mmCIF file of C-alpha atoms in Angstrom:
data_model
loop_
_atom_site.group_PDB
_atom_site.id
_atom_site.type_symbol
_atom_site.label_atom_id
_atom_site.label_comp_id
_atom_site.label_asym_id
_atom_site.label_seq_id
_atom_site.Cartn_x
_atom_site.Cartn_y
_atom_site.Cartn_z
ATOM 1 C CA ASP A 26 141.266 108.330 126.333
ATOM 2 C CA TYR A 27 140.426 105.129 124.530
ATOM 3 C CA VAL A 28 142.444 103.019 126.967
ATOM 4 C CA ALA A 29 140.313 104.434 129.785
ATOM 5 C CA LEU A 30 137.099 103.471 127.961
ATOM 6 C CA ASP A 31 138.542 100.030 127.197
ATOM 7 C CA SER A 32 139.115 99.509 130.913
ATOM 8 C CA VAL A 33 135.645 100.714 131.962
ATOM 9 C CA VAL A 34 133.732 98.594 129.442
ATOM 10 C CA GLY A 35 135.972 95.601 130.135
ATOM 11 C CA ASP A 36 135.100 95.855 133.839
ATOM 12 C CA LEU A 37 131.378 96.072 133.081
ATOM 13 C CA VAL A 38 131.313 92.847 131.052
ATOM 14 C CA SER A 39 133.897 90.884 133.054
ATOM 15 C CA ASP A 40 131.544 89.557 135.779
ATOM 16 C CA ARG A 41 134.352 90.085 138.289
ATOM 17 C CA GLY A 42 132.222 92.320 140.507
ATOM 18 C CA GLY A 43 132.981 95.817 141.669
ATOM 19 C CA ALA A 44 132.143 97.492 138.357
ATOM 20 C CA ASP A 45 129.907 100.580 138.411
ATOM 21 C CA ALA A 46 128.281 101.975 135.276
ATOM 22 C CA THR A 47 128.624 105.547 136.520
ATOM 23 C CA ALA A 48 132.234 105.234 135.318
ATOM 24 C CA LEU A 49 130.783 105.751 131.818
ATOM 25 C CA ALA A 50 129.601 109.269 132.712
ATOM 26 C CA PRO A 51 132.890 111.011 131.752
ATOM 27 C CA PHE A 52 132.417 109.646 128.230
ATOM 28 C CA ALA A 53 128.841 111.014 128.031
ATOM 29 C CA ALA A 54 127.553 107.457 127.504
ATOM 30 C CA ARG A 55 123.892 107.478 128.501
ATOM 31 C CA TYR A 56 122.976 103.941 127.417
ATOM 32 C CA VAL A 57 124.496 100.478 127.095
ATOM 33 C CA TYR A 58 122.922 98.638 124.177
ATOM 34 C CA LEU A 59 123.061 94.956 123.207
ATOM 35 C CA PRO A 60 121.779 94.426 119.648
ATOM 36 C CA ALA A 61 119.637 91.425 118.777
ATOM 37 C CA PRO A 62 120.221 88.630 119.383
ATOM 38 C CA ALA A 63 121.482 89.684 122.818
ATOM 39 C CA ASP A 64 123.842 87.227 124.502
ATOM 40 C CA PRO A 65 121.876 85.877 127.539
ATOM 41 C CA GLY A 66 125.057 85.490 129.582
ATOM 42 C CA LEU A 67 126.113 89.073 128.938
ATOM 43 C CA VAL A 68 122.576 90.261 129.733
ATOM 44 C CA ASP A 69 122.755 88.497 133.102
ATOM 45 C CA VAL A 70 126.114 90.142 133.846
ATOM 46 C CA LEU A 71 124.963 93.658 132.938
ATOM 47 C CA ASP A 72 121.741 93.213 134.921
ATOM 48 C CA THR A 73 123.866 93.002 138.075
ATOM 49 C CA VAL A 74 125.976 96.113 137.401
ATOM 50 C CA PRO A 75 125.150 99.030 139.744
ATOM 51 C CA GLY A 76 124.220 102.158 137.858
ATOM 52 C CA LEU A 77 122.472 100.363 134.974
ATOM 53 C CA THR A 78 118.670 100.352 134.738
ATOM 54 C CA ARG A 79 116.752 98.416 132.099
ATOM 55 C CA ALA A 80 115.192 100.555 129.350
ATOM 56 C CA SER A 81 112.921 99.644 126.454
ATOM 57 C CA ALA A 82 114.607 98.186 123.370
ATOM 58 C CA PRO A 83 113.618 96.502 120.078
ATOM 59 C CA GLU A 84 112.672 92.826 120.219
ATOM 60 C CA GLY A 85 115.686 90.627 120.796
ATOM 61 C CA ALA A 86 117.862 93.548 121.901
ATOM 62 C CA VAL A 87 118.467 94.766 125.446
ATOM 63 C CA MET A 88 119.284 98.273 126.652
ATOM 64 C CA TRP A 89 120.176 99.846 129.991
ATOM 65 C CA GLN A 90 120.222 103.505 131.004
ATOM 66 C CA VAL A 91 123.298 104.773 132.823
ATOM 67 C CA SER A 92 122.579 106.430 136.175
ATOM 68 C CA GLY A 93 123.962 109.791 137.213
ATOM 69 C CA THR A 94 124.349 113.165 135.534
ATOM 70 C CA ILE A 95 125.200 112.413 131.917
ATOM 71 C CA ALA A 96 126.206 115.405 129.839
ATOM 72 C CA ARG A 97 128.854 116.330 127.307
ATOM 73 C CA VAL A 98 129.907 119.252 129.535
ATOM 74 C CA ARG A 99 129.715 119.159 133.337
ATOM 75 C CA VAL A 100 130.844 121.265 136.280
ATOM 76 C CA LEU A 101 132.566 118.985 138.791
ATOM 77 C CA GLY A 102 133.562 119.656 142.374
ATOM 78 C CA GLY A 103 130.415 121.258 143.783
ATOM 79 C CA GLU A 104 128.627 120.074 146.911
ATOM 80 C CA ASN A 105 125.515 119.046 144.975
ATOM 81 C CA GLY A 106 127.292 116.792 142.505
ATOM 82 C CA PRO A 107 127.928 117.341 138.785
ATOM 83 C CA VAL A 108 126.128 120.277 137.165
ATOM 84 C CA PRO A 109 125.321 119.774 133.454
ATOM 85 C CA VAL A 110 125.993 122.650 131.062
ATOM 86 C CA PRO A 111 123.677 122.978 128.016
ATOM 87 C CA SER A 112 125.593 121.752 124.981
ATOM 88 C CA GLU A 113 125.279 122.175 121.221
ATOM 89 C CA ASP A 114 126.924 120.127 118.468
ATOM 90 C CA VAL A 115 130.239 121.899 119.072
ATOM 91 C CA GLY A 116 130.060 124.674 121.652
ATOM 92 C CA ALA A 117 128.307 124.870 124.991
ATOM 93 C CA GLY A 118 127.242 127.509 127.457
ATOM 94 C CA GLY A 119 124.894 128.582 130.203
ATOM 95 C CA MET A 120 124.576 129.917 133.721
ATOM 96 C CA ILE A 121 126.199 127.998 136.557
ATOM 97 C CA PRO A 122 125.702 128.589 140.294
ATOM 98 C CA PRO A 123 128.399 129.593 142.800
ATOM 99 C CA GLY A 124 130.431 126.794 144.347
ATOM 100 C CA PRO A 125 133.839 125.789 145.705
ATOM 101 C CA ALA A 126 136.907 127.521 144.303
ATOM 102 C CA ASP A 127 138.450 124.268 143.072
ATOM 103 C CA ARG A 128 135.670 123.369 140.631
ATOM 104 C CA GLN A 129 136.371 122.184 137.090
ATOM 105 C CA LEU A 130 134.484 122.575 133.827
ATOM 106 C CA VAL A 131 134.978 119.162 132.200
ATOM 107 C CA MET A 132 134.086 118.069 128.657
ATOM 108 C CA ALA A 133 133.593 114.574 127.261
ATOM 109 C CA GLU A 134 136.080 115.552 124.558
ATOM 110 C CA LEU A 135 139.743 114.811 124.011
ATOM 111 C CA ALA A 136 142.012 117.616 125.205
ATOM 112 C CA ASP A 137 142.608 119.978 122.291
ATOM 113 C CA SER A 138 144.292 123.388 122.254
ATOM 114 C CA GLY A 139 141.518 124.663 119.985
ATOM 115 C CA TRP A 140 139.038 124.732 122.858
ATOM 116 C CA SER A 141 138.568 127.948 124.833
ATOM 117 C CA ALA A 142 136.201 128.915 127.638
ATOM 118 C CA THR A 143 135.068 132.170 129.185
ATOM 119 C CA PHE A 144 133.345 132.831 132.492
ATOM 120 C CA ASP A 145 131.444 136.129 132.506
ATOM 121 C CA GLY A 146 133.742 137.203 129.678
ATOM 122 C CA ARG A 147 136.994 136.199 131.424
ATOM 123 C CA GLU A 148 139.219 133.565 129.831
ATOM 124 C CA LEU A 149 139.478 130.323 131.823
ATOM 125 C CA ASP A 150 142.729 128.380 132.210
ATOM 126 C CA PRO A 151 142.664 125.052 130.302
ATOM 127 C CA MET A 152 143.662 121.758 131.870
ATOM 128 C CA THR A 153 143.449 118.020 131.184
ATOM 129 C CA VAL A 154 141.475 115.663 133.453
ATOM 130 C CA ASP A 155 142.127 111.917 133.798
ATOM 131 C CA GLY A 156 144.848 112.158 131.176
ATOM 132 C CA TRP A 157 142.490 112.759 128.259
ATOM 133 C CA ALA A 158 139.468 115.041 128.884
ATOM 134 C CA GLN A 159 139.437 118.743 128.043
ATOM 135 C CA ALA A 160 138.700 120.845 131.133
ATOM 136 C CA PHE A 161 139.001 124.344 132.563
ATOM 137 C CA THR A 162 139.419 125.691 136.078
ATOM 138 C CA LEU A 163 136.501 127.593 137.615
ATOM 139 C CA SER A 164 136.326 130.171 140.380
ATOM 140 C CA ALA A 165 133.820 130.051 143.237
ATOM 141 C CA ASP A 166 131.596 132.699 141.642
ATOM 142 C CA GLY A 167 128.419 131.972 139.739
ATOM 143 C CA GLY A 168 127.993 133.302 136.235
ATOM 144 C CA GLU A 169 127.742 132.529 132.541
ATOM 145 C CA VAL A 170 130.167 130.106 130.959
ATOM 146 C CA GLN A 171 130.766 129.788 127.212
ATOM 147 C CA LEU A 172 132.770 127.083 125.436
ATOM 148 C CA THR A 173 133.921 127.490 121.839
ATOM 149 C CA HIS A 174 136.345 125.946 119.401
ATOM 150 C CA ARG A 175 138.448 128.084 117.097
ATOM 151 C CA SER A 176 137.427 125.947 114.122
ATOM 152 C CA ALA A 177 133.824 124.746 114.169
ATOM 153 C CA GLU A 178 134.467 122.526 111.145
ATOM 154 C CA ARG A 179 137.482 120.879 112.739
ATOM 155 C CA SER A 180 135.743 120.536 116.091
ATOM 156 C CA ALA A 181 132.744 118.824 114.537
ATOM 157 C CA TRP A 182 135.140 116.454 112.779
ATOM 158 C CA LEU A 183 136.947 115.726 116.039
ATOM 159 C CA THR A 184 133.659 115.004 117.786
ATOM 160 C CA ALA A 185 132.629 112.579 115.018
ATOM 161 C CA GLN A 186 136.078 110.993 115.176
ATOM 162 C CA LEU A 187 135.806 110.522 118.949
ATOM 163 C CA VAL A 188 132.440 108.767 118.603
ATOM 164 C CA ALA A 189 133.839 106.497 115.889
ATOM 165 C CA VAL A 190 136.903 105.563 117.927
ATOM 166 C CA LEU A 191 134.859 104.946 121.094
ATOM 167 C CA VAL A 192 132.731 102.476 119.151
ATOM 168 C CA ALA A 193 135.873 100.965 117.632
ATOM 169 C CA MET A 194 137.336 100.458 121.077
ATOM 170 C CA VAL A 195 134.220 98.582 122.176
ATOM 171 C CA LEU A 196 134.425 96.457 119.040
ATOM 172 C CA ALA A 197 138.073 95.714 119.747
ATOM 173 C CA LEU A 198 137.777 94.726 123.407
ATOM 174 C CA PRO A 199 139.875 91.543 123.662
ATOM 175 C CA ALA A 200 138.069 90.340 126.771
ATOM 176 C CA MET A 201 134.711 90.571 125.052
ATOM 177 C CA ARG A 202 135.940 88.707 121.996
ATOM 178 C CA ARG A 203 137.347 85.938 124.169
ATOM 179 C CA GLU A 204 134.481 85.613 126.623
ATOM 180 C CA ARG A 205 131.423 86.903 124.800
ATOM 181 C CA GLY A 206 132.240 86.834 121.074
ATOM 182 C CA SER A 207 132.809 89.689 118.672
ATOM 183 C CA VAL A 208 130.691 92.844 118.683
ATOM 184 C CA ASP A 209 128.161 93.585 115.957
ATOM 185 C CA ASP A 210 128.708 96.442 113.556
ATOM 186 C CA ALA A 211 127.777 99.670 115.371
ATOM 187 C CA ALA A 212 126.644 101.406 112.188
ATOM 188 C CA ASP A 213 123.069 100.143 112.515
ATOM 189 C CA LEU A 214 122.497 101.901 115.858
ATOM 190 C CA GLU A 215 120.001 104.779 115.657
ATOM 191 C CA PRO A 216 121.212 107.420 118.161
ATOM 192 C CA ASP A 217 117.962 109.395 117.837
ATOM 193 C CA ASP A 218 116.109 106.431 119.339
ATOM 194 C CA LEU A 219 118.426 106.333 122.344
ATOM 195 C CA VAL A 220 119.122 109.878 123.532
ATOM 196 C CA SER A 221 117.333 113.120 124.266
ATOM 197 C CA PRO A 222 117.758 115.657 121.433
ATOM 198 C CA ASP A 223 118.615 118.304 124.025
ATOM 199 C CA LEU A 224 121.443 116.301 125.577
ATOM 200 C CA PRO A 225 124.273 115.175 123.258
ATOM 201 C CA THR A 226 125.369 111.834 124.640
ATOM 202 C CA ARG A 227 127.002 108.724 123.301
ATOM 203 C CA PRO A 228 125.590 105.185 123.485
ATOM 204 C CA ILE A 229 128.016 102.355 124.223
ATOM 205 C CA ARG A 230 127.057 99.357 122.127
ATOM 206 C CA VAL A 231 128.231 95.815 122.869
ATOM 207 C CA GLY A 232 127.066 92.403 121.734
ATOM 208 C CA ALA A 233 127.851 88.981 120.301
ATOM 209 C CA PRO A 234 127.217 87.445 116.855
ATOM 210 C CA ALA A 235 124.203 85.269 116.176
#
């Protein structure tokens, strides 16, 4: 949900304290990126946020890596924390270990009736988490999970749309415009420079004009 992302990013840049970057994990945001010229005040604020660790960036820009298990698809509710599920551009699948009976298979995707999931060939019941994220209920057994969308073309379009709107929400954050200035155009960001090719994730980009 874009309101949820608005709230998380607003907390991170507010300097009110209490913000934690691990709240970006449900959105599969692996990095926070300030394009050059990075606002020194905003850099100081983000340097104090738990869950953000400085990473290399081009001259004049600043980037932080988000702590925690960042993945487009995760199993939540186990004793050992989130378990990432290997993900492709649209679908996802892999073996998951046994765990509690109340586990959930959660995607960093808007809830959509086109998604379906199987666990060792059995259909899983869909659900919505946090009011926006597509998810499925899991049993305590271990086995192979597979996620598909009934229309690969439409699903790819939805994924691209989600990325675009997430960036738009960052650009539109009223608090950032008031306190830090407007955000630079996100079109210049090179995702291949920021994320592992084996782990589809989404960078959150914020910044102020020169």
